[in-house]
PDB file of C-alpha atoms in Angstrom:
ATOM      1  CA  MET A  25      47.939 150.030  56.317  1.00  0.00           C
ATOM      2  CA  VAL A  26      48.473 150.752  52.656  1.00  0.00           C
ATOM      3  CA  GLY A  27      45.711 153.474  51.482  1.00  0.00           C
ATOM      4  CA  ALA A  28      44.118 153.132  48.637  1.00  0.00           C
ATOM      5  CA  ARG A  29      45.911 155.770  46.649  1.00  0.00           C
ATOM      6  CA  GLU A  30      49.315 154.545  47.482  1.00  0.00           C
ATOM      7  CA  ARG A  31      47.903 150.685  46.232  1.00  0.00           C
ATOM      8  CA  LEU A  32      46.950 152.656  42.591  1.00  0.00           C
ATOM      9  CA  VAL A  33      50.492 154.925  42.849  1.00  0.00           C
ATOM     10  CA  VAL A  34      52.250 150.737  43.770  1.00  0.00           C
ATOM     11  CA  GLU A  35      50.351 149.364  40.766  1.00  0.00           C
ATOM     12  CA  ALA A  36      51.410 152.144  37.702  1.00  0.00           C
ATOM     13  CA  ALA A  37      54.374 152.273  39.108  1.00  0.00           C
ATOM     14  CA  GLU A  38      54.729 148.763  38.413  1.00  0.00           C
ATOM     15  CA  ARG A  39      52.929 148.015  35.229  1.00  0.00           C
ATOM     16  CA  LEU A  40      55.228 151.009  33.801  1.00  0.00           C
ATOM     17  CA  TRP A  41      58.856 149.858  35.247  1.00  0.00           C
ATOM     18  CA  THR A  42      58.037 146.152  34.000  1.00  0.00           C
ATOM     19  CA  ALA A  43      57.533 147.776  30.686  1.00  0.00           C
ATOM     20  CA  ALA A  44      60.967 149.698  30.784  1.00  0.00           C
ATOM     21  CA  LEU A  45      62.498 146.401  31.667  1.00  0.00           C
ATOM     22  CA  THR A  46      61.001 144.453  29.499  1.00  0.00           C
ATOM     23  CA  ARG A  47      60.937 146.645  26.598  1.00  0.00           C
ATOM     24  CA  ARG A  48      57.683 146.013  25.803  1.00  0.00           C
ATOM     25  CA  PRO A  49      54.909 148.345  25.915  1.00  0.00           C
ATOM     26  CA  CYS A  50      52.566 148.933  28.193  1.00  0.00           C
ATOM     27  CA  ALA A  51      48.351 149.901  28.519  1.00  0.00           C
ATOM     28  CA  PRO A  52      47.981 153.688  29.860  1.00  0.00           C
ATOM     29  CA  VAL A  53      47.879 154.377  33.507  1.00  0.00           C
ATOM     30  CA  ARG A  54      44.765 156.068  33.639  1.00  0.00           C
ATOM     31  CA  ASP A  55      42.726 153.314  34.093  1.00  0.00           C
ATOM     32  CA  LEU A  56      44.300 153.848  37.834  1.00  0.00           C
ATOM     33  CA  LEU A  57      45.093 157.543  37.962  1.00  0.00           C
ATOM     34  CA  GLY A  58      42.214 158.997  36.021  1.00  0.00           C
ATOM     35  CA  GLU A  59      42.543 161.449  33.663  1.00  0.00           C
ATOM     36  CA  THR A  60      43.198 164.433  36.175  1.00  0.00           C
ATOM     37  CA  ASP A  61      44.499 163.824  39.003  1.00  0.00           C
ATOM     38  CA  ILE A  62      48.381 165.530  37.948  1.00  0.00           C
ATOM     39  CA  GLY A  63      49.223 165.112  41.735  1.00  0.00           C
ATOM     40  CA  LEU A  64      48.476 161.190  41.660  1.00  0.00           C
ATOM     41  CA  ALA A  65      50.448 161.301  38.982  1.00  0.00           C
ATOM     42  CA  TYR A  66      53.533 162.709  40.237  1.00  0.00           C
ATOM     43  CA  ALA A  67      53.396 160.425  43.116  1.00  0.00           C
ATOM     44  CA  VAL A  68      53.774 157.386  40.576  1.00  0.00           C
ATOM     45  CA  GLN A  69      56.857 159.617  39.160  1.00  0.00           C
ATOM     46  CA  ARG A  70      58.386 160.196  42.325  1.00  0.00           C
ATOM     47  CA  ARG A  71      58.160 156.458  43.001  1.00  0.00           C
ATOM     48  CA  LEU A  72      59.884 155.188  40.198  1.00  0.00           C
ATOM     49  CA  ALA A  73      62.586 157.846  40.483  1.00  0.00           C
ATOM     50  CA  GLU A  74      63.083 156.871  43.857  1.00  0.00           C
ATOM     51  CA  ASP A  75      63.549 153.109  42.348  1.00  0.00           C
ATOM     52  CA  ARG A  76      66.128 154.442  40.144  1.00  0.00           C
ATOM     53  CA  LEU A  77      68.080 156.702  42.753  1.00  0.00           C
ATOM     54  CA  SER A  78      68.087 153.267  44.888  1.00  0.00           C
ATOM     55  CA  ALA A  79      69.399 151.754  41.821  1.00  0.00           C
ATOM     56  CA  GLY A  80      72.183 154.276  41.725  1.00  0.00           C
ATOM     57  CA  ALA A  81      71.455 156.893  39.455  1.00  0.00           C
ATOM     58  CA  ALA A  82      72.204 160.132  40.311  1.00  0.00           C
ATOM     59  CA  VAL A  83      69.566 162.973  39.162  1.00  0.00           C
ATOM     60  CA  VAL A  84      71.107 165.670  36.907  1.00  0.00           C
ATOM     61  CA  GLY A  85      68.585 168.155  36.331  1.00  0.00           C
ATOM     62  CA  ARG A  86      65.076 167.991  34.989  1.00  0.00           C
ATOM     63  CA  LYS A  87      62.947 168.426  31.749  1.00  0.00           C
ATOM     64  CA  ILE A  88      60.073 169.972  30.741  1.00  0.00           C
ATOM     65  CA  GLY A  89      57.312 168.652  28.726  1.00  0.00           C
ATOM     66  CA  LEU A  90      54.094 170.118  26.913  1.00  0.00           C
ATOM     67  CA  THR A  91      55.310 173.482  26.122  1.00  0.00           C
ATOM     68  CA  SER A  92      53.779 173.739  22.958  1.00  0.00           C
ATOM     69  CA  PRO A  93      50.060 175.201  22.750  1.00  0.00           C
ATOM     70  CA  ALA A  94      49.323 172.938  20.233  1.00  0.00           C
ATOM     71  CA  VAL A  95      50.163 169.608  22.443  1.00  0.00           C
ATOM     72  CA  GLN A  96      48.614 171.435  25.057  1.00  0.00           C
ATOM     73  CA  ARG A  97      45.306 171.663  23.555  1.00  0.00           C
ATOM     74  CA  GLN A  98      45.405 167.704  21.776  1.00  0.00           C
ATOM     75  CA  LEU A  99      45.920 166.505  25.486  1.00  0.00           C
ATOM     76  CA  GLY A 100      43.092 169.202  27.390  1.00  0.00           C
ATOM     77  CA  VAL A 101      45.796 170.628  29.861  1.00  0.00           C
ATOM     78  CA  GLY A 102      46.788 174.124  30.327  1.00  0.00           C
ATOM     79  CA  GLN A 103      50.111 173.581  31.889  1.00  0.00           C
ATOM     80  CA  PRO A 104      53.305 171.962  31.329  1.00  0.00           C
ATOM     81  CA  ASP A 105      54.598 168.822  32.739  1.00  0.00           C
ATOM     82  CA  PHE A 106      58.295 168.084  33.695  1.00  0.00           C
ATOM     83  CA  GLY A 107      60.199 164.765  34.287  1.00  0.00           C
ATOM     84  CA  VAL A 108      63.694 163.903  36.774  1.00  0.00           C
ATOM     85  CA  LEU A 109      67.121 163.713  34.257  1.00  0.00           C
ATOM     86  CA  PHE A 110      69.541 160.890  35.574  1.00  0.00           C
ATOM     87  CA  ASP A 111      73.002 160.746  35.098  1.00  0.00           C
ATOM     88  CA  ASP A 112      72.552 157.655  32.381  1.00  0.00           C
ATOM     89  CA  MET A 113      70.057 159.165  30.391  1.00  0.00           C
ATOM     90  CA  ASP A 114      73.166 161.583  28.966  1.00  0.00           C
ATOM     91  CA  ALA A 115      74.010 160.255  25.671  1.00  0.00           C
ATOM     92  CA  SER A 116      76.482 163.017  24.882  1.00  0.00           C
ATOM     93  CA  ALA A 117      79.299 161.014  25.028  1.00  0.00           C
ATOM     94  CA  LEU A 118      77.995 157.638  23.527  1.00  0.00           C
ATOM     95  CA  PRO A 119      79.142 157.259  19.478  1.00  0.00           C
ATOM     96  CA  GLU A 120      75.738 156.014  19.103  1.00  0.00           C
ATOM     97  CA  VAL A 121      72.703 156.206  21.172  1.00  0.00           C
ATOM     98  CA  PRO A 122      71.472 152.635  22.482  1.00  0.00           C
ATOM     99  CA  ALA A 123      68.357 151.157  20.823  1.00  0.00           C
ATOM    100  CA  ASP A 124      68.041 148.547  23.612  1.00  0.00           C
ATOM    101  CA  ARG A 125      67.302 151.571  25.813  1.00  0.00           C
ATOM    102  CA  LEU A 126      64.568 152.581  24.101  1.00  0.00           C
ATOM    103  CA  LEU A 127      60.933 151.472  23.316  1.00  0.00           C
ATOM    104  CA  GLN A 128      59.310 154.184  20.618  1.00  0.00           C
ATOM    105  CA  PRO A 129      61.457 157.159  20.665  1.00  0.00           C
ATOM    106  CA  LYS A 130      60.788 160.679  18.775  1.00  0.00           C
ATOM    107  CA  ALA A 131      63.903 163.530  18.539  1.00  0.00           C
ATOM    108  CA  GLU A 132      63.065 166.810  19.709  1.00  0.00           C
ATOM    109  CA  ALA A 133      65.541 169.698  19.586  1.00  0.00           C
ATOM    110  CA  GLU A 134      65.873 172.471  22.587  1.00  0.00           C
ATOM    111  CA  ILE A 135      67.795 174.600  24.553  1.00  0.00           C
ATOM    112  CA  ALA A 136      69.317 172.994  27.331  1.00  0.00           C
ATOM    113  CA  PHE A 137      70.307 175.752  30.284  1.00  0.00           C
ATOM    114  CA  VAL A 138      73.014 174.409  32.411  1.00  0.00           C
ATOM    115  CA  LEU A 139      72.588 176.703  36.198  1.00  0.00           C
ATOM    116  CA  ARG A 140      75.334 178.449  38.296  1.00  0.00           C
ATOM    117  CA  ASP A 141      72.953 178.910  41.158  1.00  0.00           C
ATOM    118  CA  ASP A 142      70.020 177.023  42.963  1.00  0.00           C
ATOM    119  CA  LEU A 143      66.716 178.430  42.547  1.00  0.00           C
ATOM    120  CA  ASP A 144      65.713 177.490  46.091  1.00  0.00           C
ATOM    121  CA  THR A 145      64.751 180.468  48.189  1.00  0.00           C
ATOM    122  CA  GLY A 146      63.741 184.403  47.519  1.00  0.00           C
ATOM    123  CA  ALA A 147      61.322 185.516  44.168  1.00  0.00           C
ATOM    124  CA  LEU A 148      61.583 183.292  41.663  1.00  0.00           C
ATOM    125  CA  ASN A 149      60.972 186.204  38.962  1.00  0.00           C
ATOM    126  CA  PRO A 150      62.403 186.468  35.687  1.00  0.00           C
ATOM    127  CA  ALA A 151      65.262 188.154  36.609  1.00  0.00           C
ATOM    128  CA  ALA A 152      66.437 185.966  38.949  1.00  0.00           C
ATOM    129  CA  VAL A 153      66.045 182.842  37.036  1.00  0.00           C
ATOM    130  CA  ARG A 154      67.814 184.683  34.355  1.00  0.00           C
ATOM    131  CA  ALA A 155      70.965 185.393  36.470  1.00  0.00           C
ATOM    132  CA  ALA A 156      70.969 181.458  37.721  1.00  0.00           C
ATOM    133  CA  VAL A 157      71.883 180.678  34.156  1.00  0.00           C
ATOM    134  CA  ASP A 158      75.343 179.898  33.702  1.00  0.00           C
ATOM    135  CA  TYR A 159      75.360 179.025  30.385  1.00  0.00           C
ATOM    136  CA  ALA A 160      73.159 177.161  27.139  1.00  0.00           C
ATOM    137  CA  VAL A 161      73.630 174.290  24.877  1.00  0.00           C
ATOM    138  CA  PRO A 162      71.980 172.869  21.533  1.00  0.00           C
ATOM    139  CA  ALA A 163      70.531 169.682  22.940  1.00  0.00           C
ATOM    140  CA  LEU A 164      68.464 166.634  21.710  1.00  0.00           C
ATOM    141  CA  GLU A 165      65.788 165.085  23.788  1.00  0.00           C
ATOM    142  CA  ILE A 166      65.358 161.929  22.758  1.00  0.00           C
ATOM    143  CA  VAL A 167      61.709 161.663  24.100  1.00  0.00           C
ATOM    144  CA  ASP A 168      59.981 158.000  24.635  1.00  0.00           C
ATOM    145  CA  SER A 169      57.191 156.041  26.443  1.00  0.00           C
ATOM    146  CA  ARG A 170      56.463 153.433  28.139  1.00  0.00           C
ATOM    147  CA  ILE A 171      52.570 153.872  27.017  1.00  0.00           C
ATOM    148  CA  ALA A 172      52.162 151.708  23.704  1.00  0.00           C
ATOM    149  CA  GLY A 173      51.460 153.696  20.663  1.00  0.00           C
ATOM    150  CA  TRP A 174      51.528 157.061  22.672  1.00  0.00           C
ATOM    151  CA  ASP A 175      48.367 156.770  23.670  1.00  0.00           C
ATOM    152  CA  ILE A 176      49.034 159.048  26.545  1.00  0.00           C
ATOM    153  CA  THR A 177      47.140 161.451  28.541  1.00  0.00           C
ATOM    154  CA  ILE A 178      48.326 164.304  30.817  1.00  0.00           C
ATOM    155  CA  THR A 179      48.346 162.298  33.894  1.00  0.00           C
ATOM    156  CA  ASP A 180      50.107 159.169  31.634  1.00  0.00           C
ATOM    157  CA  THR A 181      52.841 161.217  30.842  1.00  0.00           C
ATOM    158  CA  VAL A 182      53.281 162.903  34.092  1.00  0.00           C
ATOM    159  CA  ALA A 183      53.448 159.396  35.890  1.00  0.00           C
ATOM    160  CA  ASP A 184      55.785 157.904  33.109  1.00  0.00           C
ATOM    161  CA  ASN A 185      58.481 160.675  34.202  1.00  0.00           C
ATOM    162  CA  ALA A 186      57.161 163.150  30.841  1.00  0.00           C
ATOM    163  CA  SER A 187      57.826 160.443  28.533  1.00  0.00           C
ATOM    164  CA  SER A 188      61.743 161.041  28.764  1.00  0.00           C
ATOM    165  CA  GLY A 189      64.048 159.111  27.679  1.00  0.00           C
ATOM    166  CA  LEU A 190      67.795 160.012  26.547  1.00  0.00           C
ATOM    167  CA  PHE A 191      69.527 162.975  26.064  1.00  0.00           C
ATOM    168  CA  VAL A 192      72.117 164.708  23.926  1.00  0.00           C
ATOM    169  CA  LEU A 193      73.830 168.357  24.739  1.00  0.00           C
ATOM    170  CA  GLY A 194      76.161 170.057  22.706  1.00  0.00           C
ATOM    171  CA  GLU A 195      79.459 171.428  22.873  1.00  0.00           C
ATOM    172  CA  ASN A 196      79.097 175.230  22.662  1.00  0.00           C
ATOM    173  CA  ARG A 197      78.292 176.743  25.406  1.00  0.00           C
ATOM    174  CA  VAL A 198      76.585 180.494  25.339  1.00  0.00           C
ATOM    175  CA  PRO A 199      75.703 182.810  27.708  1.00  0.00           C
ATOM    176  CA  LEU A 200      72.792 184.515  28.144  1.00  0.00           C
ATOM    177  CA  SER A 201      74.206 187.697  27.727  1.00  0.00           C
ATOM    178  CA  ASP A 202      74.756 186.575  23.986  1.00  0.00           C
ATOM    179  CA  PHE A 203      70.970 185.636  22.872  1.00  0.00           C
ATOM    180  CA  GLU A 204      67.993 185.446  23.626  1.00  0.00           C
ATOM    181  CA  PRO A 205      66.097 182.062  23.758  1.00  0.00           C
ATOM    182  CA  ALA A 206      62.580 183.341  22.486  1.00  0.00           C
ATOM    183  CA  GLU A 207      64.924 184.714  19.452  1.00  0.00           C
ATOM    184  CA  VAL A 208      66.577 181.786  18.279  1.00  0.00           C
ATOM    185  CA  THR A 209      65.489 179.381  15.095  1.00  0.00           C
ATOM    186  CA  MET A 210      65.768 175.648  14.625  1.00  0.00           C
ATOM    187  CA  ARG A 211      66.349 173.589  12.007  1.00  0.00           C
ATOM    188  CA  MET A 212      66.371 169.664  12.746  1.00  0.00           C
ATOM    189  CA  TYR A 213      67.632 167.433   9.976  1.00  0.00           C
ATOM    190  CA  THR A 214      67.074 163.152  10.098  1.00  0.00           C
ATOM    191  CA  ASP A 215      69.580 161.160   7.808  1.00  0.00           C
ATOM    192  CA  GLY A 216      70.118 164.751   6.087  1.00  0.00           C
ATOM    193  CA  LYS A 217      66.630 166.019   5.107  1.00  0.00           C
ATOM    194  CA  LEU A 218      64.745 168.757   6.986  1.00  0.00           C
ATOM    195  CA  ALA A 219      62.528 166.919   9.799  1.00  0.00           C
ATOM    196  CA  SER A 220      61.068 169.689  12.129  1.00  0.00           C
ATOM    197  CA  ALA A 221      61.409 173.410  12.275  1.00  0.00           C
ATOM    198  CA  GLY A 222      60.571 176.086  15.018  1.00  0.00           C
ATOM    199  CA  ASP A 223      61.895 178.796  16.917  1.00  0.00           C
ATOM    200  CA  GLY A 224      62.383 179.929  20.633  1.00  0.00           C
ATOM    201  CA  ALA A 225      58.937 181.436  20.767  1.00  0.00           C
ATOM    202  CA  ALA A 226      56.605 177.628  20.089  1.00  0.00           C
ATOM    203  CA  CYS A 227      58.335 176.866  23.598  1.00  0.00           C
ATOM    204  CA  LEU A 228      55.652 178.668  26.201  1.00  0.00           C
ATOM    205  CA  GLY A 229      56.581 182.018  24.204  1.00  0.00           C
ATOM    206  CA  ASP A 230      60.210 182.114  25.631  1.00  0.00           C
ATOM    207  CA  PRO A 231      62.105 178.944  26.832  1.00  0.00           C
ATOM    208  CA  LEU A 232      63.410 180.929  29.863  1.00  0.00           C
ATOM    209  CA  ASN A 233      59.154 181.325  30.813  1.00  0.00           C
ATOM    210  CA  ALA A 234      59.288 177.453  30.640  1.00  0.00           C
ATOM    211  CA  LEU A 235      62.447 177.485  33.076  1.00  0.00           C
ATOM    212  CA  LEU A 236      60.800 179.918  35.155  1.00  0.00           C
ATOM    213  CA  TRP A 237      57.384 177.537  35.692  1.00  0.00           C
ATOM    214  CA  LEU A 238      59.760 175.024  36.602  1.00  0.00           C
ATOM    215  CA  ALA A 239      61.649 176.342  39.120  1.00  0.00           C
ATOM    216  CA  ARG A 240      58.787 177.641  40.759  1.00  0.00           C
ATOM    217  CA  THR A 241      56.759 174.043  40.037  1.00  0.00           C
ATOM    218  CA  ALA A 242      60.180 172.217  41.537  1.00  0.00           C
ATOM    219  CA  ARG A 243      60.247 174.386  44.794  1.00  0.00           C
ATOM    220  CA  ASP A 244      56.723 173.572  45.597  1.00  0.00           C
ATOM    221  CA  PHE A 245      57.536 170.761  45.423  1.00  0.00           C
ATOM    222  CA  GLY A 246      60.134 170.182  47.418  1.00  0.00           C
ATOM    223  CA  GLN A 247      62.691 169.253  44.653  1.00  0.00           C
ATOM    224  CA  PRO A 248      64.108 173.164  43.854  1.00  0.00           C
ATOM    225  CA  LEU A 249      67.035 173.472  40.872  1.00  0.00           C
ATOM    226  CA  ARG A 250      70.467 173.540  42.021  1.00  0.00           C
ATOM    227  CA  ALA A 251      73.883 174.513  40.393  1.00  0.00           C
ATOM    228  CA  GLY A 252      75.115 172.699  38.086  1.00  0.00           C
ATOM    229  CA  GLN A 253      71.818 170.952  36.789  1.00  0.00           C
ATOM    230  CA  VAL A 254      70.647 170.690  33.318  1.00  0.00           C
ATOM    231  CA  VAL A 255      67.122 171.703  32.389  1.00  0.00           C
ATOM    232  CA  LEU A 256      65.976 171.014  29.224  1.00  0.00           C
ATOM    233  CA  SER A 257      63.391 173.830  28.541  1.00  0.00           C
ATOM    234  CA  GLY A 258      60.894 171.354  25.808  1.00  0.00           C
ATOM    235  CA  ALA A 259      60.645 171.145  22.225  1.00  0.00           C
ATOM    236  CA  LEU A 260      61.463 174.284  19.818  1.00  0.00           C
ATOM    237  CA  GLY A 261      59.561 172.760  17.025  1.00  0.00           C
ATOM    238  CA  PRO A 262      57.698 169.617  16.557  1.00  0.00           C
ATOM    239  CA  MET A 263      58.973 165.630  17.377  1.00  0.00           C
ATOM    240  CA  VAL A 264      59.900 163.349  15.244  1.00  0.00           C
ATOM    241  CA  THR A 265      59.967 159.992  15.498  1.00  0.00           C
ATOM    242  CA  VAL A 266      63.042 157.895  14.736  1.00  0.00           C
ATOM    243  CA  ALA A 267      64.522 154.234  13.847  1.00  0.00           C
ATOM    244  CA  PRO A 268      67.109 152.632  14.683  1.00  0.00           C
ATOM    245  CA  GLY A 269      69.932 153.380  12.280  1.00  0.00           C
ATOM    246  CA  THR A 270      68.831 157.240  11.948  1.00  0.00           C
ATOM    247  CA  ALA A 271      71.368 159.957  11.809  1.00  0.00           C
ATOM    248  CA  VAL A 272      70.157 162.993  14.106  1.00  0.00           C
ATOM    249  CA  HIS A 273      71.498 166.965  13.265  1.00  0.00           C
ATOM    250  CA  ALA A 274      69.785 170.013  14.607  1.00  0.00           C
ATOM    251  CA  GLU A 275      70.850 173.838  14.046  1.00  0.00           C
ATOM    252  CA  ILE A 276      69.838 176.022  16.793  1.00  0.00           C
ATOM    253  CA  SER A 277      70.638 179.595  15.645  1.00  0.00           C
ATOM    254  CA  VAL A 278      73.807 181.422  17.746  1.00  0.00           C
ATOM    255  CA  LEU A 279      73.741 177.866  19.832  1.00  0.00           C
ATOM    256  CA  GLY A 280      75.037 176.034  16.864  1.00  0.00           C
ATOM    257  CA  SER A 281      74.825 172.312  16.318  1.00  0.00           C
ATOM    258  CA  VAL A 282      74.400 168.968  17.948  1.00  0.00           C
ATOM    259  CA  SER A 283      74.262 165.565  16.015  1.00  0.00           C
ATOM    260  CA  THR A 284      73.689 162.126  17.426  1.00  0.00           C
ATOM    261  CA  ALA A 285      73.020 158.779  15.936  1.00  0.00           C
ATOM    262  CA  PHE A 286      70.732 155.657  16.758  1.00  0.00           C
ATOM    263  CA  ALA A 287      72.354 152.758  16.984  1.00  0.00           C
ATOM    264  CA  PRO A 288      70.776 149.837  14.708  1.00  0.00           C
ATOM    265  CA  ASP A 289      68.489 147.810  16.303  1.00  0.00           C
ATOM    266  CA  LYS A 290      70.222 144.137  17.359  1.00  0.00           C
ATOM    267  CA  ASP A 291      67.179 142.033  16.924  1.00  0.00           C
ATOM    268  CA  GLU A 292      66.987 143.074  13.409  1.00  0.00           C
TER     269      GLU A 292
END
């Protein structure tokens, strides 16, 4: 017999899945999950991830969200969250970001860490996490929400795969021996105009702190980080709403630049 909590998970997952398929944002799912039961929200995220895996997608990494203290205060939470990156979310090689894959996109500039080693055993401390990183690249995360008007609490965004959408990785690979993530500066432009600025310290004080949190949390959930996976650190500055046809370019000191353009909406 299906329990009450499982029924809530199924109903919330179906609401979010339908919104993604129809490109019609839905009502928040906190009416089903409440605003504080993060474990229940991750159960919804896992169910949606299992559906994507069953449909043929493959996990290529994770994204970290809610790394900004300002956003944490806005949502009344004291911790980050995470979502799953699938292979079909990687828009790095596409000439344009497909508008028909997105509902309410926003862009963030981040550091992407690519792992050399698994992070599944032993003491997951700062030294171990640093040693596990093969290299870093500049990245754009295209966050998105299936929830209408981005009307989210912590449970809404966790259930919705941490409000994930797509991501774009830059080409310049830089080992941690050549820079300190906490010290980078970032400037992001939309259509040639400065739209966001920040630095590594805006991401939990140091993007490596975010990676450490994720490594421990992912292992606690029984899904540890693996060699070869990509981890998006969390935003280095404010996220920016983007419309179809917008060109986005970010410059991150030491790491270099990353750019993309959003395809015009076919419905227009």
